[in-house]
Short mmCIF file of C-alpha atoms in Angstrom, two decimals:
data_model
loop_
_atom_site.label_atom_id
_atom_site.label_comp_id
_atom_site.label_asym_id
_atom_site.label_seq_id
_atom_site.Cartn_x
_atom_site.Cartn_y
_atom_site.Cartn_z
CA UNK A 1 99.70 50.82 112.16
CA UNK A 2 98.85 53.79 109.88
CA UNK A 3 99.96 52.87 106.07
CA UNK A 4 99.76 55.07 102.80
CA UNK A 5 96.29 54.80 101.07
CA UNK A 6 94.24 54.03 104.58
CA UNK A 7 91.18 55.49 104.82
CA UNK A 8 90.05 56.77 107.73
CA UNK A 9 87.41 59.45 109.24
CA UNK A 10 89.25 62.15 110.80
CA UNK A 11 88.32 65.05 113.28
CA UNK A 12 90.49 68.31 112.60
CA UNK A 13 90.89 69.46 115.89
CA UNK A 14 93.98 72.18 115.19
CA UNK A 15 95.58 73.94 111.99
CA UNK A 16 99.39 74.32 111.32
CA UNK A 17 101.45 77.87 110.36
CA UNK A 18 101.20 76.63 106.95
CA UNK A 19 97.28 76.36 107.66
CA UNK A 20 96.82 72.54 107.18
CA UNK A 21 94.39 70.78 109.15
CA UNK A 22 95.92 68.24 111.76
CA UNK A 23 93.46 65.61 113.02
CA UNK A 24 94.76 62.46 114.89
CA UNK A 25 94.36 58.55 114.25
CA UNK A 26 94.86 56.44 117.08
CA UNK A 27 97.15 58.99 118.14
CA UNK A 28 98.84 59.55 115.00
CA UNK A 29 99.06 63.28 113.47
CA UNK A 30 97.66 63.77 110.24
CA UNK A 31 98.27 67.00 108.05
CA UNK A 32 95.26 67.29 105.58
CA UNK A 33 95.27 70.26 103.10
CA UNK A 34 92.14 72.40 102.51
CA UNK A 35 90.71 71.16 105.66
CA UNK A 36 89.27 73.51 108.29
CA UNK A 37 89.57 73.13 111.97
CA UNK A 38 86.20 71.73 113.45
CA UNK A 39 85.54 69.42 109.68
CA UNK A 40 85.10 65.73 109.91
CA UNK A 41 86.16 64.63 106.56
CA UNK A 42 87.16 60.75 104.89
CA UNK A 43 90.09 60.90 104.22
CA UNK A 44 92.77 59.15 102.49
CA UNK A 45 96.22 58.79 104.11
CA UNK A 46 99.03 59.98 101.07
CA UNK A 47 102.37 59.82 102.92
CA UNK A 48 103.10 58.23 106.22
CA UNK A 49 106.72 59.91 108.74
CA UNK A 50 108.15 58.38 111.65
CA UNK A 51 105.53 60.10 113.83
CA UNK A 52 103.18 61.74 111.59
CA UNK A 53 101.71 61.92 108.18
CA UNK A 54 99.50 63.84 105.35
CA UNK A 55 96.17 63.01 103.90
CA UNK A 56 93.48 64.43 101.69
CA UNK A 57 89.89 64.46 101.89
CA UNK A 58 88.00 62.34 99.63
CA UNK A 59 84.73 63.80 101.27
CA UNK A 60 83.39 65.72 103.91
CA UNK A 61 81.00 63.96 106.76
CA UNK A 62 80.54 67.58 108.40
CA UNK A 63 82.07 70.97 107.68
CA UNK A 64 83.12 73.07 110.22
CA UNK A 65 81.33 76.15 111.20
CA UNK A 66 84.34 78.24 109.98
CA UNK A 67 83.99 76.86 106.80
CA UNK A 68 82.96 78.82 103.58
CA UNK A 69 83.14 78.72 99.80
CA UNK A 70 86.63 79.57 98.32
CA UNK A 71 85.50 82.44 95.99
CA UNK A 72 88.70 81.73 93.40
CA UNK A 73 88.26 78.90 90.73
CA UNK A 74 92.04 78.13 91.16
CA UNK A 75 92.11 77.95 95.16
CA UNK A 76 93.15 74.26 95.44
CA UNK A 77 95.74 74.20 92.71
CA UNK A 78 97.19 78.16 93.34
CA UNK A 79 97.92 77.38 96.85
CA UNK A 80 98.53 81.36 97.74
CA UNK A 81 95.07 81.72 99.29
CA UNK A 82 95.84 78.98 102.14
CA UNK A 83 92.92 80.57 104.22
CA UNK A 84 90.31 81.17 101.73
CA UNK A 85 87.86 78.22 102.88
CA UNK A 86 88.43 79.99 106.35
CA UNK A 87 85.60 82.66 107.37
CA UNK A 88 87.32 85.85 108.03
CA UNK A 89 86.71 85.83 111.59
CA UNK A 90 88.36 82.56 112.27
CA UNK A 91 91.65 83.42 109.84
CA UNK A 92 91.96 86.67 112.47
CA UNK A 93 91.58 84.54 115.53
CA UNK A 94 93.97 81.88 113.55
CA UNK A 95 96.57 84.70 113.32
CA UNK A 96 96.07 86.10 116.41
CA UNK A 97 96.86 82.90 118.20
CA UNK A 98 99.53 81.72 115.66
CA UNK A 99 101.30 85.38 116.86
CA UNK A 100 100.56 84.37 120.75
CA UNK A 101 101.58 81.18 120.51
CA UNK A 102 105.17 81.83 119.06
CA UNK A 103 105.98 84.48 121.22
CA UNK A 104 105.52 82.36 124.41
CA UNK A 105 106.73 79.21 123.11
CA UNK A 106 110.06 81.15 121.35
CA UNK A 107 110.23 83.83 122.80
CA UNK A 108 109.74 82.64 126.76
CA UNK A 109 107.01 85.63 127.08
CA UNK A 110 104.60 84.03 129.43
CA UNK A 111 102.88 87.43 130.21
CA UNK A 112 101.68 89.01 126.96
CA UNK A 113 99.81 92.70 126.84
CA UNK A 114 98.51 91.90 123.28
CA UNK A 115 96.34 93.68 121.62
CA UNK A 116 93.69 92.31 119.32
CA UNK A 117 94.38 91.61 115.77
CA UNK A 118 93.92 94.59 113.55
CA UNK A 119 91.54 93.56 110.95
CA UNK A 120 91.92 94.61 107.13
CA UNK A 121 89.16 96.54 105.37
CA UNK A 122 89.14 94.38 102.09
CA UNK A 123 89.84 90.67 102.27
CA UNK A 124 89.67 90.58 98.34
CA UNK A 125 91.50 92.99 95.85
CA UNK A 126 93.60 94.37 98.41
CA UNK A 127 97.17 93.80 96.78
CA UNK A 128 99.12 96.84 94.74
CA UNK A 129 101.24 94.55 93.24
CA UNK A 130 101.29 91.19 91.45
CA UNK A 131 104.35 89.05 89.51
CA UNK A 132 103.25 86.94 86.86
CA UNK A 133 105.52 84.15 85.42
CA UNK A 134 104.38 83.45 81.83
CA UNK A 135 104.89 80.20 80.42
CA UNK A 136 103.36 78.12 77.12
CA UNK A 137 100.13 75.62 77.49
CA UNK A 138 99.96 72.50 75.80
CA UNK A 139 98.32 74.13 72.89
CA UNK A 140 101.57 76.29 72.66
CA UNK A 141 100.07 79.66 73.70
CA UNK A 142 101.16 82.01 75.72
CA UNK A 143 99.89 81.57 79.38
CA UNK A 144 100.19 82.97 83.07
CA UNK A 145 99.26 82.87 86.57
CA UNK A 146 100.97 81.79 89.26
CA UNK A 147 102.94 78.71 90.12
CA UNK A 148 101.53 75.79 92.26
CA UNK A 149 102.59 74.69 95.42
CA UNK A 150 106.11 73.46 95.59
CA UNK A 151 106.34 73.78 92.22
CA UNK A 152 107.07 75.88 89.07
CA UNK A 153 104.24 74.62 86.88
CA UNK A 154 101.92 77.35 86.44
CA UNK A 155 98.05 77.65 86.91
CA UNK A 156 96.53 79.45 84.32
CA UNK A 157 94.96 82.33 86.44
CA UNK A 158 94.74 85.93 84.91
CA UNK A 159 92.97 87.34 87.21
CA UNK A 160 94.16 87.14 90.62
CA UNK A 161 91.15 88.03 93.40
CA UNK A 162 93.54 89.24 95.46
CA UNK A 163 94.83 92.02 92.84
CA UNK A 164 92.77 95.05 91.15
CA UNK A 165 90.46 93.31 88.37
CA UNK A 166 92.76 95.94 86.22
CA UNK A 167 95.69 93.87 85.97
CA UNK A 168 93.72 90.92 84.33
CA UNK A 169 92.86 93.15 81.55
CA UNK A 170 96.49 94.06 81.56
CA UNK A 171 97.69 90.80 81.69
CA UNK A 172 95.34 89.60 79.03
CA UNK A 173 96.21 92.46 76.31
CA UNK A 174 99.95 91.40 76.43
CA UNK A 175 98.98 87.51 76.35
CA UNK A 176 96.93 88.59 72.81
CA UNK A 177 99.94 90.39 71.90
CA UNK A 178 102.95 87.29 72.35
CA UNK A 179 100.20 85.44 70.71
CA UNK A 180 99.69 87.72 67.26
CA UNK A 181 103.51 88.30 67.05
CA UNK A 182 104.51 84.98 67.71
CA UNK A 183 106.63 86.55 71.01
CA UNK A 184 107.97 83.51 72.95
CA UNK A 185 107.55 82.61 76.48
CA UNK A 186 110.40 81.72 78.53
CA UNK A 187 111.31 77.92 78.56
CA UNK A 188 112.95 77.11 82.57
CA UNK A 189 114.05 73.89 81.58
CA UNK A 190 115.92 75.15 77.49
CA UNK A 191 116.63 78.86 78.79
CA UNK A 192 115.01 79.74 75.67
CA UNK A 193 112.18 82.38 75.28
CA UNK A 194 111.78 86.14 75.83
CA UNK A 195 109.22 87.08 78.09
CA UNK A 196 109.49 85.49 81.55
CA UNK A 197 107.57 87.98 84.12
CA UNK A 198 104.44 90.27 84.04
CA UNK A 199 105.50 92.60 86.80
CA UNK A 200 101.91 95.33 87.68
CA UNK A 201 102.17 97.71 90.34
CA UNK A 202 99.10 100.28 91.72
CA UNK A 203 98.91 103.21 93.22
CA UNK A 204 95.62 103.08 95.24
CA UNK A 205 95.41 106.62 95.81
CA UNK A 206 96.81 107.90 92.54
CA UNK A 207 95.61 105.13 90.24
CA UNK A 208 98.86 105.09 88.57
CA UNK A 209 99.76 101.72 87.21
CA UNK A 210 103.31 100.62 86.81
CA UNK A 211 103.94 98.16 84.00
CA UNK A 212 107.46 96.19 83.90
CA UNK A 213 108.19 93.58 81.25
CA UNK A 214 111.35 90.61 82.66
CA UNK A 215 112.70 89.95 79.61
CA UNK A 216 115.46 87.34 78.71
CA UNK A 217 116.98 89.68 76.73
CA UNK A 218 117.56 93.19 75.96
CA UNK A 219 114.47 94.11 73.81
CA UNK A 220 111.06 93.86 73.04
CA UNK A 221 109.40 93.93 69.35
CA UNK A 222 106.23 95.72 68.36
CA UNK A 223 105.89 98.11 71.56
CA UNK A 224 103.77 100.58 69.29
CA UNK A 225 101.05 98.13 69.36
CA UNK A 226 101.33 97.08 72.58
CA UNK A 227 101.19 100.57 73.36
CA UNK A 228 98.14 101.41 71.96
CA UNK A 229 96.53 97.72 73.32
CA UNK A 230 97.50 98.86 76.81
CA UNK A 231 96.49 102.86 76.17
CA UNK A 232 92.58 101.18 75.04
CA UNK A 233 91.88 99.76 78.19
CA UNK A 234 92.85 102.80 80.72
CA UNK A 235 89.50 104.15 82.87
CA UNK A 236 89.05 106.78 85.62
CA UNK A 237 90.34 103.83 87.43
CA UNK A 238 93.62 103.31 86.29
CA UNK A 239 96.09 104.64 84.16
CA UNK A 240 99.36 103.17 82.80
CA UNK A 241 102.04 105.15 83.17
CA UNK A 242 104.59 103.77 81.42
CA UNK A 243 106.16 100.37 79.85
CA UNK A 244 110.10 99.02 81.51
CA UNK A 245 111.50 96.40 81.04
CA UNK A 246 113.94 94.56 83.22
CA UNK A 247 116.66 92.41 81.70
CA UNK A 248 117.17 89.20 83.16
CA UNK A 249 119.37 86.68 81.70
CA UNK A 250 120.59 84.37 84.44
CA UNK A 251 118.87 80.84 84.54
CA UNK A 252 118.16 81.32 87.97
CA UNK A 253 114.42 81.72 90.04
CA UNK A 254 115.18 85.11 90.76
CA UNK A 255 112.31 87.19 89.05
CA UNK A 256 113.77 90.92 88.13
CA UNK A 257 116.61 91.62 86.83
CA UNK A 258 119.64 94.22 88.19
CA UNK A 259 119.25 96.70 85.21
CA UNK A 260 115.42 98.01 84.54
CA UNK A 261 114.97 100.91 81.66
CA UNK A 262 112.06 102.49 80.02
CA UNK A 263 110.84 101.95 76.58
CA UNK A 264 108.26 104.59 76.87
CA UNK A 265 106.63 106.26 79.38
CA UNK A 266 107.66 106.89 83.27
CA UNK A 267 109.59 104.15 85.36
CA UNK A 268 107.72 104.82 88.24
CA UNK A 269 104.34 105.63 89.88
CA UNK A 270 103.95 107.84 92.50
CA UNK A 271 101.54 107.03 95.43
CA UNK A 272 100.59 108.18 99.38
CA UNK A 273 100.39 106.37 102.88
CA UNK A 274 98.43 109.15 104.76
CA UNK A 275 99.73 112.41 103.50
CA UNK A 276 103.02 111.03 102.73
CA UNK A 277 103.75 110.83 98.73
CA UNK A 278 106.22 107.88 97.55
CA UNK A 279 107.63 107.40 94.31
CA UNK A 280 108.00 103.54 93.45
CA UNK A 281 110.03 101.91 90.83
CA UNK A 282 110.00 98.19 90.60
CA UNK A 283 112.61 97.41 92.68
CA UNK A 284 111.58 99.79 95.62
CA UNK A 285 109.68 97.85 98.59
CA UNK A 286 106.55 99.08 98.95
CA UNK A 287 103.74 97.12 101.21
CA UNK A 288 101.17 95.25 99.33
CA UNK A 289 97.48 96.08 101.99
CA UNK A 290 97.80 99.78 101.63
CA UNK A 291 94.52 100.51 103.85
CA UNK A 292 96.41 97.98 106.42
CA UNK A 293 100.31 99.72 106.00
CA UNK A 294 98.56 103.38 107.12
CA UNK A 295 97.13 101.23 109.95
CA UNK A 296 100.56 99.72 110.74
CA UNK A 297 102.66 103.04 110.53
CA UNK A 298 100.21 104.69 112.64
CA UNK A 299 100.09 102.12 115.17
CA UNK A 300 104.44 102.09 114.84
CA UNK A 301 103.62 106.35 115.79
CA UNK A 302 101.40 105.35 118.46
CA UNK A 303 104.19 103.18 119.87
CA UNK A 304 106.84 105.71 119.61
CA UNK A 305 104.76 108.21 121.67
CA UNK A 306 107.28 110.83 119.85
CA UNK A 307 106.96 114.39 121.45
CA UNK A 308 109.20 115.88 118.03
CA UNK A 309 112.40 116.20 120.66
CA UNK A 310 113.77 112.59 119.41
CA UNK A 311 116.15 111.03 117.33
CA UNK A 312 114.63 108.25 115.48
CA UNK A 313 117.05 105.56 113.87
CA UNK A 314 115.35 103.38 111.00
CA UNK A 315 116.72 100.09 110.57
CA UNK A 316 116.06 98.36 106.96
CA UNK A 317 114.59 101.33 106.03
CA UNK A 318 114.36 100.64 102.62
CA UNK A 319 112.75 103.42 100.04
CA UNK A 320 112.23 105.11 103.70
CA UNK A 321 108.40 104.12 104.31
CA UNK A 322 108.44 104.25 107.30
CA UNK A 323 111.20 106.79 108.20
CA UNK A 324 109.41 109.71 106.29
CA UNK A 325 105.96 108.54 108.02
CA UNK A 326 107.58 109.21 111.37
CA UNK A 327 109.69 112.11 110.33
CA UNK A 328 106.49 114.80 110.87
CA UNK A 329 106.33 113.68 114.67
CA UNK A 330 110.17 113.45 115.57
CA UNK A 331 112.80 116.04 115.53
CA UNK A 332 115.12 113.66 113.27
CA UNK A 333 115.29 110.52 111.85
CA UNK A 334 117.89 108.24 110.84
CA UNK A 335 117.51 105.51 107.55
CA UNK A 336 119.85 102.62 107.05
CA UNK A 337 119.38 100.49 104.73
CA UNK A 338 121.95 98.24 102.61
CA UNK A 339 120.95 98.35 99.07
CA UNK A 340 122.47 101.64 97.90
CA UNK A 341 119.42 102.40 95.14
CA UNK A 342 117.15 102.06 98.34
CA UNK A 343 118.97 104.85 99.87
CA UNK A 344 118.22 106.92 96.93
CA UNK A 345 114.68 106.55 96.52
CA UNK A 346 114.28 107.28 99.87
CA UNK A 347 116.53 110.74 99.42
CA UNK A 348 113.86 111.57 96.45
CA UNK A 349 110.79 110.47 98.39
CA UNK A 350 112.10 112.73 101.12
CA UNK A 351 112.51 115.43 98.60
CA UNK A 352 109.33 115.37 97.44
CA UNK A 353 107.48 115.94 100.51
CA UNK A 354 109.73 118.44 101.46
CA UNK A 355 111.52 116.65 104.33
CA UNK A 356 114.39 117.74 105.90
CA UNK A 357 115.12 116.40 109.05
CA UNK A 358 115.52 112.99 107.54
CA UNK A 359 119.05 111.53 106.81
CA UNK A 360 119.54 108.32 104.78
CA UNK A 361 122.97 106.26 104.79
CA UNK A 362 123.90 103.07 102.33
CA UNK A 363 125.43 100.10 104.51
CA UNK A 364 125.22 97.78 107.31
CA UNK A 365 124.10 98.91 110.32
CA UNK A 366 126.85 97.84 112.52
CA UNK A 367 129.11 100.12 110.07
CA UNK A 368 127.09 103.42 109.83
CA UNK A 369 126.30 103.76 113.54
CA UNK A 370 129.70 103.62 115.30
CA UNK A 371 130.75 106.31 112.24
CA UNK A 372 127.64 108.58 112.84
CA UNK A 373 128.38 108.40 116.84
CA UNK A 374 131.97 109.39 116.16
CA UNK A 375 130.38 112.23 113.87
CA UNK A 376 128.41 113.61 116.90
CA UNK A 377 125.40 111.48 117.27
CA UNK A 378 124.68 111.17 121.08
CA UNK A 379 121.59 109.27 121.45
CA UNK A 380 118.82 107.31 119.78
CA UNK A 381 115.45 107.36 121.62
CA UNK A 382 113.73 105.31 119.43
CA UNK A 383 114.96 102.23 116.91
CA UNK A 384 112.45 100.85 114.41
CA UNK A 385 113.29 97.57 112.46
CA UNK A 386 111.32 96.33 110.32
CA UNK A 387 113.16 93.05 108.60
CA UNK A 388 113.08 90.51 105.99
CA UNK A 389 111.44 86.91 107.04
CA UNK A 390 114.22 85.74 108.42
CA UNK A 391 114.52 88.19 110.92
CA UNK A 392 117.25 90.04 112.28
CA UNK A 393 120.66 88.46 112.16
CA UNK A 394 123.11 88.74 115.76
CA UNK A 395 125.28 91.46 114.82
CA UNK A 396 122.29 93.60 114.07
CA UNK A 397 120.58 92.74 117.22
CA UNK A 398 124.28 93.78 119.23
CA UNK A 399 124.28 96.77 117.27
CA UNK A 400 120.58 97.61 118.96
CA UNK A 401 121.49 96.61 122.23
CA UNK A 402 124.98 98.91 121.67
CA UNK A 403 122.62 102.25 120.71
CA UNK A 404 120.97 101.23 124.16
CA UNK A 405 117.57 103.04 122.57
CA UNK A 406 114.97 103.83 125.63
CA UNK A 407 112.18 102.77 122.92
CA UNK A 408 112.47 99.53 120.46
CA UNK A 409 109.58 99.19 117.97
CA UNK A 410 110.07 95.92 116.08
CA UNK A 411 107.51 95.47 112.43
CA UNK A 412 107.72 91.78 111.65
CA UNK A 413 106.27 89.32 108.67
CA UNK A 414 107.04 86.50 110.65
CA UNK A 415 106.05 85.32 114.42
CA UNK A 416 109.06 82.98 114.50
CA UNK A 417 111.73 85.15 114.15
CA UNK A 418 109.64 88.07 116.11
CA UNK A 419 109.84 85.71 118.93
CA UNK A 420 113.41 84.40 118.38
CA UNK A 421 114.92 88.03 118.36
CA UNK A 422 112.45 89.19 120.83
CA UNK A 423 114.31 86.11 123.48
CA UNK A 424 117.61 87.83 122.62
CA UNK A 425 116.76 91.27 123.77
CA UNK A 426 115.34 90.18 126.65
CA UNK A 427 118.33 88.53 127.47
CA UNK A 428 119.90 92.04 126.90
CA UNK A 429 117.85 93.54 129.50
CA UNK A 430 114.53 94.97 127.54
CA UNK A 431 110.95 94.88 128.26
CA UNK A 432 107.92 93.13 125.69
CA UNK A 433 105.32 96.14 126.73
CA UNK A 434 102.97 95.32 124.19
CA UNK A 435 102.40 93.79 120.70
CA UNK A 436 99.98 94.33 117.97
CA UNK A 437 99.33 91.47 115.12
CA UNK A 438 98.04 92.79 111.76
CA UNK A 439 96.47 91.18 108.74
CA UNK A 440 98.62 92.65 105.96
CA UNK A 441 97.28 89.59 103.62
CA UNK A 442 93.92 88.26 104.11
CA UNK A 443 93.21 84.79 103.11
CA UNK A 444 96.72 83.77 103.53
CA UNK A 445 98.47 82.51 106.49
CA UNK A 446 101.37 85.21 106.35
CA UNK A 447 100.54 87.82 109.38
CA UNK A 448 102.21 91.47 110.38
CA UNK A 449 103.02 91.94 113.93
CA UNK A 450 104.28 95.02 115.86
CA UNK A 451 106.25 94.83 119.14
CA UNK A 452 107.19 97.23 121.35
CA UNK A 453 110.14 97.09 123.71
CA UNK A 454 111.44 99.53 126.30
CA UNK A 455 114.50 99.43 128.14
CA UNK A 456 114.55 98.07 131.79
CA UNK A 457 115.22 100.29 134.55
CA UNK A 458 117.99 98.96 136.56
CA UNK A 459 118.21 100.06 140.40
CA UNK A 460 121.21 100.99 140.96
CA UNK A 461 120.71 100.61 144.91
#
């Protein structure tokens, strides 16, 4: 009988998706934080389920070869960097079998061509773009960081090793300035308070920096010196373009608001994937790695095998990423995407590279297509999706199977839902030809996948 507060010595033989060590007492499943597969750790039971429970090491007997320091002071209590006691070697062939394992065990694919994971060139300061939440310490100064695990209590951390050391110094000049001006934090549990988000944004290639303020409110005081803080602490390697803010007044967990202005400056930054330039506000979806998005959307053109005779349609195409990447190789492309400012980001960034066989249409999928086919489209060679976490929903997945593409390229965040929908077309009558896993985000457990799907031949004999 396993109780809370046992101690026991534990093997970790396996690691969940959510990267937790599982070892096993008399048979019993343990989930231990922090621990690494291939550790032997004491450790000390802290909840006990029907047939399983959690624990946490009190010390290690022997650390796993995989094992190495965590390089961030606030690994433990940040809990974004699941992976970062994890050599880099062994979070790739964690992800790689995380992406295998799903797609046989969802998706029924017992033959896999899979390719091996596609490694990022930076494991730290690889992100473009951070969100702070600011809060008040104890002391009642202004803080940030990042919330801890399951919770919205925040760990001090200004500078993220995940982000450019840049928006640390950023962060740090606005902290000095809510402190001289006496400029509240936002209060959850009163609704009280004016600044509730540090929102930084990079251009890798440009070194533009985009600075938004989420305020609850409609104002901020003293931007001249907050101006002239931020101005002090440009390089070569960054510069600032501009200061927004986004009002957000709801007591709710969403970060930005729906209405985001200027006080000074340029809303935007501009930046490039490849030879492709993108202009970026802070609502536009942009991907964090970008060394590892050039790697994905040339993998994606590698996939399509485009000979610049097709018709490309671009599901959730967003600001058009990914559209306008494949829009050199194919003779048109096709962006849908729901959210109508989307749409028209992605007619600018199409403008400014000087695109013109790419159309972009507001609205759900199912809607736009049977239109445009009334309108004189004939045929769709090739369908890209790339969606949100949770996938894409039925209708969506009907309206693929409808446009009867010859090629289906599929750009996933999550193996789950890969291998859920991937089930479904199957069912439908496509092919898995091959799949690709990518680590967008190094020392996490999150992992990028691309699938590629061709239409099955039937004989008609």
């Amino acid at each position: 009988m396993i109780n809370k507060n046992d101690i026991f010595t534990v093997e970790i033989t396996d690691q969940d998706e959510l990267g937790q060590g599982i070892g096993k007492v008399e048979g019993f499943p343990l989930f231990i934080r922090h621990a690494v597969m291939g550790d032997v750790a004491k450790v000390c039971v802290t909840k006990v389920k029907k047939t399983y429970g959690y624990g946490r090491i009190l010390e290690f007997i022997e650390k796993s070869e995989f094992r190495t320091d965590p390089a961030c002071p606030a690994y433990k209590r940040c809990g974004g960097c699941q992976l970062q006691s994890m050599n880099y070697e062994a979070q790739l062939k964690f992800k790689q079998k995380r992406v295998e394992e799903c797609l046989k065990r969802i998706g029924g694919c017992d033959e896999l061509h899979m390719e091996s994971i596609i490694a990022s060139d930076m494991t730290l300061r690889y992100r473009n773009k951070a969100q702070y939440p600011v809060g008040t310490n104890k002391n009642g100064n202004p803080v940030c960081g990042f919330y801890a695990e399951r919770t919205h209590d925040i760990i001090e951390c200004e500078d993220c090793l995940l982000s450019p050391k840049e928006f640390g110094s950023i962060v740090s000049q606005i902290l000095k300035w809510m402190k001289q001006f006496n400029i509240k934090a936002y209060d959850e549990r009163t609704g009280k308070g004016l600044i509730r988000h540090i929102f930084i944004r990079k251009g890798f290639t440009t070194k533009e920096i985009l600075l938004c303020l989420v305020i609850n409110g409609k104002k901020i005081p003293y931007t001249e010196v907050l101006r002239d803080r931020l101005e002090s602490i440009q390089t070569d390697e960054f510069h600032i373009n501009g200061l927004s803010i986004s009002e957000n007044t709801k007591r709710s967990n969403v970060i930005m608001g729906e209405k985001t202005e200027a006080v000074y400056g340029k809303p935007y930054i501009e930046d490039y994937i490849g030879d492709i330039k993108y202009r970026i506000s802070p609502m536009s979806f942009y991907q964090i790695n970008p060394g590892q998005t050039k790697k994905l959307y040339d993998k994606v053109l590698e996939y399509a095998l485009l000979n610049g005779n097709e018709t490309v349609v671009d599901l959730y195409c967003g600001t058009g990423t990914i559209s306008l990447y494949m829009a050199k190789k194919a003779g048109k492309v096709i962006g849908i995407e729901i959210i109508p400012e989307a749409i028209e980001d992605a007619k600018v960034n199409a403008a400014l590279n000087n695109i013109k066989n790419a159309e972009f249409y507001a609205g759900k999928a199912e809607e736009v297509l049977p239109e445009l086919y009334d309108g004189g489209l004939k045929q769709a060679d090739v369908v890209v999706v790339d969606p949100p976490r949770k996938g894409c929903d039925e209708t969506a997945l009907k309206t693929i199977v409808d446009i009867n593409p010859a090629k289906l390229i599929y750009v996933s965040c999550n193996p789950a839902t890969l291998a859920r929908d991937i089930k479904y077309l199957k069912e439908k009558g496509y092919v898995l030809e091959k799949t690709a896993p990518l680590d967008m985000f190094p020392n996490t457990t999150h992992v990028e996948s691309i699938a590629l799907l061709s239409r099955r031949e039937i004989d008609s004999k």
